[in-house]
PDB file of C-alpha atoms in Angstrom:
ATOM      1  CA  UNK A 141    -169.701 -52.385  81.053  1.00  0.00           C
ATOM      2  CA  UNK A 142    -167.496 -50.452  83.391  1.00  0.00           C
ATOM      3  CA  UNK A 143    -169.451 -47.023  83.809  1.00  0.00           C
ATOM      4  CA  UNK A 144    -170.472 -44.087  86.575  1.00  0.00           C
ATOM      5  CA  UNK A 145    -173.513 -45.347  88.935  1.00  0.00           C
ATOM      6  CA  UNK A 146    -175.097 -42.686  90.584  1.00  0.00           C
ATOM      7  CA  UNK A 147    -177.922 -43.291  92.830  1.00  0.00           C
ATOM      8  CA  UNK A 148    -180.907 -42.073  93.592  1.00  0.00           C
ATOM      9  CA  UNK A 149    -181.515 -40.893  89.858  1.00  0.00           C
ATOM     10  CA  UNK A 150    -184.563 -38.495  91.398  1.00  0.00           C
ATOM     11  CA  UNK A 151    -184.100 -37.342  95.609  1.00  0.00           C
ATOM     12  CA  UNK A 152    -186.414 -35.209  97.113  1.00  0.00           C
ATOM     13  CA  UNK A 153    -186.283 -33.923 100.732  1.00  0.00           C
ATOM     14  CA  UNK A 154    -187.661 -31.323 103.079  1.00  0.00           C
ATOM     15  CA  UNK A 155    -185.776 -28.433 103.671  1.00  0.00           C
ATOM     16  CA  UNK A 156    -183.089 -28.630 106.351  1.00  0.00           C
ATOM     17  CA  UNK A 157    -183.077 -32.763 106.386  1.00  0.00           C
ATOM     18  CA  UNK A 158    -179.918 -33.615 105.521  1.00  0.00           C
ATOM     19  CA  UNK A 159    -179.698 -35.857 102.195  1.00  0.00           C
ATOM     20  CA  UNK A 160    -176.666 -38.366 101.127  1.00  0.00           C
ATOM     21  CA  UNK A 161    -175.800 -38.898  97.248  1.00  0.00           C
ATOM     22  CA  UNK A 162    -173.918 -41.967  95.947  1.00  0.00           C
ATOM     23  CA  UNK A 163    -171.639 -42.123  93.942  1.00  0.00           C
ATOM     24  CA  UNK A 164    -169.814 -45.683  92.556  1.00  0.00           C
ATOM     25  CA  UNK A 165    -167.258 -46.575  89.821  1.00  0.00           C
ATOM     26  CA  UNK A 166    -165.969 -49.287  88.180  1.00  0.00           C
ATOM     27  CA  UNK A 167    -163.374 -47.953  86.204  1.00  0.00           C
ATOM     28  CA  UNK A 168    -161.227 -48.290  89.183  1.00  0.00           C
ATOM     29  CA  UNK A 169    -160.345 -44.475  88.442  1.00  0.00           C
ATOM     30  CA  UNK A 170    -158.146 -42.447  91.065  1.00  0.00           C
ATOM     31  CA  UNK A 171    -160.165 -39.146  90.699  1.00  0.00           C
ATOM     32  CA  UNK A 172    -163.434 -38.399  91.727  1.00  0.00           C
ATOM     33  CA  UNK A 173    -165.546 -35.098  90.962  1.00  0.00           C
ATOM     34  CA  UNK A 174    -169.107 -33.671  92.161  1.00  0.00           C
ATOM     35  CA  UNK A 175    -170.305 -30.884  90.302  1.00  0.00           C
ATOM     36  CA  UNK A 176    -173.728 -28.862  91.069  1.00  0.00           C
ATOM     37  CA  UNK A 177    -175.450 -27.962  87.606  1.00  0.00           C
ATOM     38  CA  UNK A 178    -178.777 -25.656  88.355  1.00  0.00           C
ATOM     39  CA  UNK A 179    -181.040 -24.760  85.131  1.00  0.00           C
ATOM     40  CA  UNK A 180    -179.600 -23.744  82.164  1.00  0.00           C
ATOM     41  CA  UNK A 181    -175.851 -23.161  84.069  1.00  0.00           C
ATOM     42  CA  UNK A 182    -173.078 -24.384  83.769  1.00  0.00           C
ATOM     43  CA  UNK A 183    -172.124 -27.715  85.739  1.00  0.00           C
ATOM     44  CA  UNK A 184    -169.521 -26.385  88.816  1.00  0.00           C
ATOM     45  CA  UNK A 185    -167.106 -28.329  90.459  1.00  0.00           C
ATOM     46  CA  UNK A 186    -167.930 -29.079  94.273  1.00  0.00           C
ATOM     47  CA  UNK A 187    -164.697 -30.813  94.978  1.00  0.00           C
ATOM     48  CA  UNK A 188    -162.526 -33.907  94.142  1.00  0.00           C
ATOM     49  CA  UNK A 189    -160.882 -37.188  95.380  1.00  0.00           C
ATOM     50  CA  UNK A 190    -157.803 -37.922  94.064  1.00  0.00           C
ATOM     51  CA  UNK A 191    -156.996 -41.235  95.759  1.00  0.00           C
ATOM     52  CA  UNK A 192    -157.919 -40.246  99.500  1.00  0.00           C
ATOM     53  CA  UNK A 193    -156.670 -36.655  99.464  1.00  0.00           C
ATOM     54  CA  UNK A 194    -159.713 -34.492  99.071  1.00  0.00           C
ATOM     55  CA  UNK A 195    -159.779 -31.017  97.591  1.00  0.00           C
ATOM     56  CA  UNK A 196    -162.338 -28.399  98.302  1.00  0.00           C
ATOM     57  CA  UNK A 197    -163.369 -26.050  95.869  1.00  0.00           C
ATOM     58  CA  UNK A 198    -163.009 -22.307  97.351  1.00  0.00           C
ATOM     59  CA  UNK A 199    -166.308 -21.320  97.040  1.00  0.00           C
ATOM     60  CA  UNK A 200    -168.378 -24.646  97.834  1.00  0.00           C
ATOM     61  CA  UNK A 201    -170.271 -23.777 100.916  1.00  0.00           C
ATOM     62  CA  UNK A 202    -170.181 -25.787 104.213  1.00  0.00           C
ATOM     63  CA  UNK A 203    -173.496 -27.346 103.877  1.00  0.00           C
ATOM     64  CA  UNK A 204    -171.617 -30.039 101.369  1.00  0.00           C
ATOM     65  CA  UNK A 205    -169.661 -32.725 102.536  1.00  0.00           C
ATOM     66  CA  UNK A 206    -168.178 -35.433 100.738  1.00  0.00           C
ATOM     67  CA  UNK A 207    -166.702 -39.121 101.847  1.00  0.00           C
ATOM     68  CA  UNK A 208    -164.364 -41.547  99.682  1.00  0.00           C
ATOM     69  CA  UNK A 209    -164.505 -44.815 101.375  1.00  0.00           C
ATOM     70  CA  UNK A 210    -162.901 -46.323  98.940  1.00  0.00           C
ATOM     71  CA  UNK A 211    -161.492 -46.329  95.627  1.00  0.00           C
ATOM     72  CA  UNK A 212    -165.216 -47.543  93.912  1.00  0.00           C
ATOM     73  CA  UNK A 213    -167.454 -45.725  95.902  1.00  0.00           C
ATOM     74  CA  UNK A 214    -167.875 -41.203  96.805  1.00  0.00           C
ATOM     75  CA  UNK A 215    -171.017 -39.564  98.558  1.00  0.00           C
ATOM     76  CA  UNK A 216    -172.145 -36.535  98.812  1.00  0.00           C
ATOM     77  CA  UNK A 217    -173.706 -35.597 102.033  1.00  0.00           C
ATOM     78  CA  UNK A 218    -176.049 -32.289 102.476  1.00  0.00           C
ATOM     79  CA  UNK A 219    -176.101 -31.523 105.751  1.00  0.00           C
ATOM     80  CA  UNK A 220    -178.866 -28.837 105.931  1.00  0.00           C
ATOM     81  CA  UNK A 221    -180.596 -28.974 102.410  1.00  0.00           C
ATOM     82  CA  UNK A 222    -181.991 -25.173 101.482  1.00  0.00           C
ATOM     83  CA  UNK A 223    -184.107 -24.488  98.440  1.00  0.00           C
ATOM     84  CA  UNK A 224    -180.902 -23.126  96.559  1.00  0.00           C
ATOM     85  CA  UNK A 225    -179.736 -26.606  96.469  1.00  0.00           C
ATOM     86  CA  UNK A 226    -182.115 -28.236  94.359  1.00  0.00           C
ATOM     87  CA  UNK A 227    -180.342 -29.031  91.511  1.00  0.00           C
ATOM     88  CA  UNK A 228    -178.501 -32.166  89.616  1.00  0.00           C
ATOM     89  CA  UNK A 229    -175.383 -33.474  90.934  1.00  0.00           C
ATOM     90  CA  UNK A 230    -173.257 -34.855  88.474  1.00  0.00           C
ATOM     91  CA  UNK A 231    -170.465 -37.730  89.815  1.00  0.00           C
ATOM     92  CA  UNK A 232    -167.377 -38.129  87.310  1.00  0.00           C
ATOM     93  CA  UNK A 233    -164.145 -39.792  87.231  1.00  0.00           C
ATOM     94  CA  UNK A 234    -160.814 -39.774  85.239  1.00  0.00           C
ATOM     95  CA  UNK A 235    -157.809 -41.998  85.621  1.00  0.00           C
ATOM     96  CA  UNK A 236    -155.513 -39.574  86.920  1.00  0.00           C
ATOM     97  CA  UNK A 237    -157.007 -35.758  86.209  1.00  0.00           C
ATOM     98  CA  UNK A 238    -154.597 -33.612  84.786  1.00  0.00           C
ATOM     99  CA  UNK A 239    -156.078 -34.020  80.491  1.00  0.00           C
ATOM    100  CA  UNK A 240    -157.856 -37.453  81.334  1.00  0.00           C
ATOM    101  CA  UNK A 241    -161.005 -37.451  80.131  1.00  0.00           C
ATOM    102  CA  UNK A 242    -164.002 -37.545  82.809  1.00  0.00           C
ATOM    103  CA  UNK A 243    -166.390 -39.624  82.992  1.00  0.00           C
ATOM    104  CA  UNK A 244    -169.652 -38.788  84.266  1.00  0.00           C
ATOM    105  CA  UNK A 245    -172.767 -40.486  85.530  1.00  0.00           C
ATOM    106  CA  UNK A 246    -176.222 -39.757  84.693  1.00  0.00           C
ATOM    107  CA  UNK A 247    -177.012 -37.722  88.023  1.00  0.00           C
ATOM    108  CA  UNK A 248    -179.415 -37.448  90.412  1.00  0.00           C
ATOM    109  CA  UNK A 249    -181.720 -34.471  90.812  1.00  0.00           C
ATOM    110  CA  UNK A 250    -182.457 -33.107  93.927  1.00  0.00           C
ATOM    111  CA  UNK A 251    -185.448 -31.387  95.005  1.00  0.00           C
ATOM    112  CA  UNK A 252    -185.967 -29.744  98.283  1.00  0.00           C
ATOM    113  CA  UNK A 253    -188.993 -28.763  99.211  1.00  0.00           C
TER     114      UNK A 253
ATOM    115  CA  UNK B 117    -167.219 -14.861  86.769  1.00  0.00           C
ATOM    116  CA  UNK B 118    -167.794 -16.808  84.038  1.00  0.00           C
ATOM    117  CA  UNK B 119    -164.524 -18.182  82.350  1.00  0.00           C
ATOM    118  CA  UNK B 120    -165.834 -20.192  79.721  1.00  0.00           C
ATOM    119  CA  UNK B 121    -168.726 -19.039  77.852  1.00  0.00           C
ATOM    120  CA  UNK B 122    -171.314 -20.469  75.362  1.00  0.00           C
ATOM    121  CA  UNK B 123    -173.351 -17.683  74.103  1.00  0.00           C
ATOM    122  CA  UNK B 124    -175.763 -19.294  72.172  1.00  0.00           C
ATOM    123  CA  UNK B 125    -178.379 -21.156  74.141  1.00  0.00           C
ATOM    124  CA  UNK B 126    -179.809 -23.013  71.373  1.00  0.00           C
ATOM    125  CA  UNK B 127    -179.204 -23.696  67.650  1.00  0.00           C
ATOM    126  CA  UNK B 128    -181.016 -24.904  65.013  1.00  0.00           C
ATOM    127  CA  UNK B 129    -179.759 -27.030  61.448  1.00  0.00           C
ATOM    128  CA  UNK B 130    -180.808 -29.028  58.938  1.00  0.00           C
ATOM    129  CA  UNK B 131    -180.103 -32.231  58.847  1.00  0.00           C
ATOM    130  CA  UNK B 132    -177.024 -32.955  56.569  1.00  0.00           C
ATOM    131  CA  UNK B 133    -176.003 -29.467  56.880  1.00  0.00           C
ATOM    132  CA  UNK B 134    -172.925 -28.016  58.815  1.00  0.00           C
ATOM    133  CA  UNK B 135    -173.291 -27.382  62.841  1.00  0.00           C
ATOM    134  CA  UNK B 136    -171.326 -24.793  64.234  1.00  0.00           C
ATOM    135  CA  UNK B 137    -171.004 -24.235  68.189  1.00  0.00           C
ATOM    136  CA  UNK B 138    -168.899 -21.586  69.570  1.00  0.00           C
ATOM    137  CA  UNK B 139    -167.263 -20.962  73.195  1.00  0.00           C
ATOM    138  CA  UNK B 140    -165.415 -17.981  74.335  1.00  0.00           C
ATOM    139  CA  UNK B 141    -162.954 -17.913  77.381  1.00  0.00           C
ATOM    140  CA  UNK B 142    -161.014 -15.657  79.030  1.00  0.00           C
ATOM    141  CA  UNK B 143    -158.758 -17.766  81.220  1.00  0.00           C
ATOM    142  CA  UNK B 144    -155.280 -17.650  79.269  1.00  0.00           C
ATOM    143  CA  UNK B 145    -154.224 -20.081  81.572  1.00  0.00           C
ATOM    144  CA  UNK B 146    -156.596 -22.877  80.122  1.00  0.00           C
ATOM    145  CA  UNK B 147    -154.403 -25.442  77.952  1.00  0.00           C
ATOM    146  CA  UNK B 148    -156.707 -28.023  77.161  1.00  0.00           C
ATOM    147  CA  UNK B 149    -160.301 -28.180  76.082  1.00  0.00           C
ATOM    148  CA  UNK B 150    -163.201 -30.758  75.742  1.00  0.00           C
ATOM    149  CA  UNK B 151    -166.602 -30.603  73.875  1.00  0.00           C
ATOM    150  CA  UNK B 152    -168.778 -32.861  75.863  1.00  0.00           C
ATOM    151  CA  UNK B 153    -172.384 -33.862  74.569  1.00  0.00           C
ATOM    152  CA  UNK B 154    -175.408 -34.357  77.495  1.00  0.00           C
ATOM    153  CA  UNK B 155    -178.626 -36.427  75.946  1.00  0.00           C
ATOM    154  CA  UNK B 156    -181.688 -35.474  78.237  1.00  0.00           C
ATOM    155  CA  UNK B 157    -181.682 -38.091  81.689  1.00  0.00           C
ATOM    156  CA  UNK B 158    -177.962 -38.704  81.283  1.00  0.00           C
ATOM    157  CA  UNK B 159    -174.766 -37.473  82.469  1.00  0.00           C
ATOM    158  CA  UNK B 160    -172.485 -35.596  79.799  1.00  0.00           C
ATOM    159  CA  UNK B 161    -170.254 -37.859  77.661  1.00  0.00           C
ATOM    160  CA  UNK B 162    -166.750 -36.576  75.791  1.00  0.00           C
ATOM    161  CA  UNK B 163    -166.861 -35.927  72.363  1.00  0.00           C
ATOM    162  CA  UNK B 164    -163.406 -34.678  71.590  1.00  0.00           C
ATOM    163  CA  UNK B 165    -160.751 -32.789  72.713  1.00  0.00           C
ATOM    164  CA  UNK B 166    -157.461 -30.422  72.025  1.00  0.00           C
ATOM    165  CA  UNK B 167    -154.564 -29.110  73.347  1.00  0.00           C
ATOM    166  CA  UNK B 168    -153.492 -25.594  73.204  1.00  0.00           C
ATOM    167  CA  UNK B 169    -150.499 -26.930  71.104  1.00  0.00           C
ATOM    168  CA  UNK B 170    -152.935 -27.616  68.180  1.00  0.00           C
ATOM    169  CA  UNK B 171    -155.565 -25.584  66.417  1.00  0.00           C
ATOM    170  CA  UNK B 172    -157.128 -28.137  64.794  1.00  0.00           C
ATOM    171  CA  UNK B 173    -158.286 -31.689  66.149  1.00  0.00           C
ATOM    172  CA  UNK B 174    -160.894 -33.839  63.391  1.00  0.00           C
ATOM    173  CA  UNK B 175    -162.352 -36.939  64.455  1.00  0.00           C
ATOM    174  CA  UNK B 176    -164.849 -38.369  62.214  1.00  0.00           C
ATOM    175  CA  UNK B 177    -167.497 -35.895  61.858  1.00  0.00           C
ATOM    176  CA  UNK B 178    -166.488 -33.904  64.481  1.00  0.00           C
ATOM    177  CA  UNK B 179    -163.833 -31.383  64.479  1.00  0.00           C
ATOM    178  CA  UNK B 180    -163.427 -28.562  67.008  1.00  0.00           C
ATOM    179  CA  UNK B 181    -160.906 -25.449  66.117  1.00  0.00           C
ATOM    180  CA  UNK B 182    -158.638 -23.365  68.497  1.00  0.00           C
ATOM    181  CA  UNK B 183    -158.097 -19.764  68.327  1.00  0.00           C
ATOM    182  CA  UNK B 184    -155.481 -18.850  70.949  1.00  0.00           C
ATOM    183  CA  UNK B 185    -155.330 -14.974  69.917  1.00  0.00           C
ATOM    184  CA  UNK B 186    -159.131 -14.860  70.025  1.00  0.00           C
ATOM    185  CA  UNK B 187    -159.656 -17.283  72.982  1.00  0.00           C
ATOM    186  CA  UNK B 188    -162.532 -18.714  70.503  1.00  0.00           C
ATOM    187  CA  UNK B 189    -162.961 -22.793  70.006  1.00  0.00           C
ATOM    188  CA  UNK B 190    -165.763 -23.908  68.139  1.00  0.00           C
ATOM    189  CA  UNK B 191    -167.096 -27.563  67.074  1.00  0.00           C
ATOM    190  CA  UNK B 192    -167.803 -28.387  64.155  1.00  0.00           C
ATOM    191  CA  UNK B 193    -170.411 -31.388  63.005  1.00  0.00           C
ATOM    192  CA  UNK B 194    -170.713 -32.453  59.624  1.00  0.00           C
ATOM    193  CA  UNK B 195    -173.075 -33.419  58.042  1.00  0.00           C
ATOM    194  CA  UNK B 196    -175.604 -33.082  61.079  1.00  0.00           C
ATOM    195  CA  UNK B 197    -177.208 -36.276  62.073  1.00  0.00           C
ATOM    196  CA  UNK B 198    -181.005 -36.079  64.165  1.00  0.00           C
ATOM    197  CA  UNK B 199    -178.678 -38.094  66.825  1.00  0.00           C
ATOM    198  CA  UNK B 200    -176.659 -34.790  67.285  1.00  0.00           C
ATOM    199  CA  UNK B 201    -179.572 -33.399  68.783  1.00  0.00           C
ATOM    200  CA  UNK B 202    -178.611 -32.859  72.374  1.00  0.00           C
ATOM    201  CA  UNK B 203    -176.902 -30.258  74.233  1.00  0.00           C
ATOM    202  CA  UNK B 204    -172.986 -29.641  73.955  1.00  0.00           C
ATOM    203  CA  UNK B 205    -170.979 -28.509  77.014  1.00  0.00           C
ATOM    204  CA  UNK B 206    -167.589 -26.470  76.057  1.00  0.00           C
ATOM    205  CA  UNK B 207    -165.253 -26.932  78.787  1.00  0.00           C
ATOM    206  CA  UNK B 208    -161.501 -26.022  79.772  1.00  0.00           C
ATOM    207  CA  UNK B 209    -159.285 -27.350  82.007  1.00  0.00           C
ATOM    208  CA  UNK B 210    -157.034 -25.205  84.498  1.00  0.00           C
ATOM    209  CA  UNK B 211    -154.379 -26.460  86.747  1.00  0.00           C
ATOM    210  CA  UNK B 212    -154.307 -30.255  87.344  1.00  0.00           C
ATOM    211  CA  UNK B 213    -157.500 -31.247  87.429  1.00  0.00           C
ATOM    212  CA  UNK B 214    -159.841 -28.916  87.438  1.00  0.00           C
ATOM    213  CA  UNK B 215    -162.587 -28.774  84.783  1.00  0.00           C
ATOM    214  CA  UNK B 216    -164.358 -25.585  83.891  1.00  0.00           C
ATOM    215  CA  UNK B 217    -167.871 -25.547  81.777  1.00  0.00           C
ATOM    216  CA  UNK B 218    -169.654 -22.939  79.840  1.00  0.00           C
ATOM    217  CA  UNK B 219    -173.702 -23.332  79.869  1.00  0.00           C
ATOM    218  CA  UNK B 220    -174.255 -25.556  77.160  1.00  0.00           C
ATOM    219  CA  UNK B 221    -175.915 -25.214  73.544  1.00  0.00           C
ATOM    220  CA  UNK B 222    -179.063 -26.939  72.757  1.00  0.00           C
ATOM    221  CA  UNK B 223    -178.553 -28.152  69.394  1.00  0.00           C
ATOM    222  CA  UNK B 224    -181.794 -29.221  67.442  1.00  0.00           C
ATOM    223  CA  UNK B 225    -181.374 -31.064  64.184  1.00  0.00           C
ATOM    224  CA  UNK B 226    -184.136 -30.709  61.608  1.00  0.00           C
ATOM    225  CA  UNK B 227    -185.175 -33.503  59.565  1.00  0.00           C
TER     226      UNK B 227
END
């Protein structure tokens, strides 16, 4: 079935060791999303791929980076993990944003201890 | 500053009865929205959609309604199943591509 993988499901790390996510598709989708949801919030958009162009949400801080390697695969890199950053990090796709639905994975949730 | 908003956190129905789940948003600029449903471990799936064209979009059991004066949707499930149980995510999109949430709504569906 062509679905979102993202792995690790669970990722714990120390505080201030810097932590990669994955993210992989085989929807062969253009657009690529990670989104931060903490407790009982809303999930918030991080930034997106579309294609290779990135786009960087205003307020994501500088701690988060992101790579695209290629079309199937996105990671999330944490350079300096701090307690405020344990949370789930949702990957999604959609053909082409714009009204395309997204498709998301099942997460992985980061602790930071 | 929260542009789309779920104010209930939970609800509660009977099985076969009507579910009702409400967002507010403030954005005027938002012209399409999505009801997605998250089961616990997984990542949020879409349930259905509508444009800011419509007020009205059914599908199956499932039919959400736009206010455009009252920047109110709302999703409507009948009759509730015990496989609705789960939490719904109201979201809007603004610009191109970007995809805003509200907090969710933990529905619970008594047998």
């Amino acid at each position: 079935d062509a679905m979102v993988i993202q792995n690790p499901r669970y990722q714990v790390t120390q505080f201030g060791k810097p932590v990669t996510l994955s993210c992989s598709q085989t929807l062969n989708h253009n657009v690529m999303y990670w989104y931060q949801q903490k407790s009982s919030q809303a999930p918030k958009l991080l930034f997106h791929y579309y294609d290779k162009d990135f786009n960087n949400e205003a307020d994501t801080p500088d701690n988060f980076q992101s790579r695209r390697p290629n079309t199937s695969f996105c990671f999330l890199d944490i350079r300096s993990p701090g307690l405020g950053d344990a949370a789930m990090y949702l990957c999604a796709t959609s053909r082409s944003g714009q009204e395309d639905t997204q498709y998301f994975g099942p997460g992985t949730r980061l602790t930071v201890l | 500053d929260q542009q789309v908003k779920q104010n209930s956190p939970s609800l509660s129905v009977q099985e076969g009865r009507i579910s009702i789940l409400n967002c507010d948003y403030t954005n005027s600029m938002f012209d399409y929205f999505l009801w997605y449903k998250k089961y616990p471990a997984e990542g949020p799936t879409f349930l259905i959609s509508i444009s800011s064209i419509k007020d009205k979009n059914e599908d199956g059991r499932f039919t959400v309604f736009l206010n455009k004066s009252a920047k109110h949707l709302s999703l409507h499930i009948v009759p509730s199943q015990p496989g609705d149980s789960a939490v719904y995510f109201c979201a809007a999109i603004e610009g191109a591509q970007k995809l805003v949430f509200g907090q969710g709504t933990r529905l619970t569906i008594n047998p």
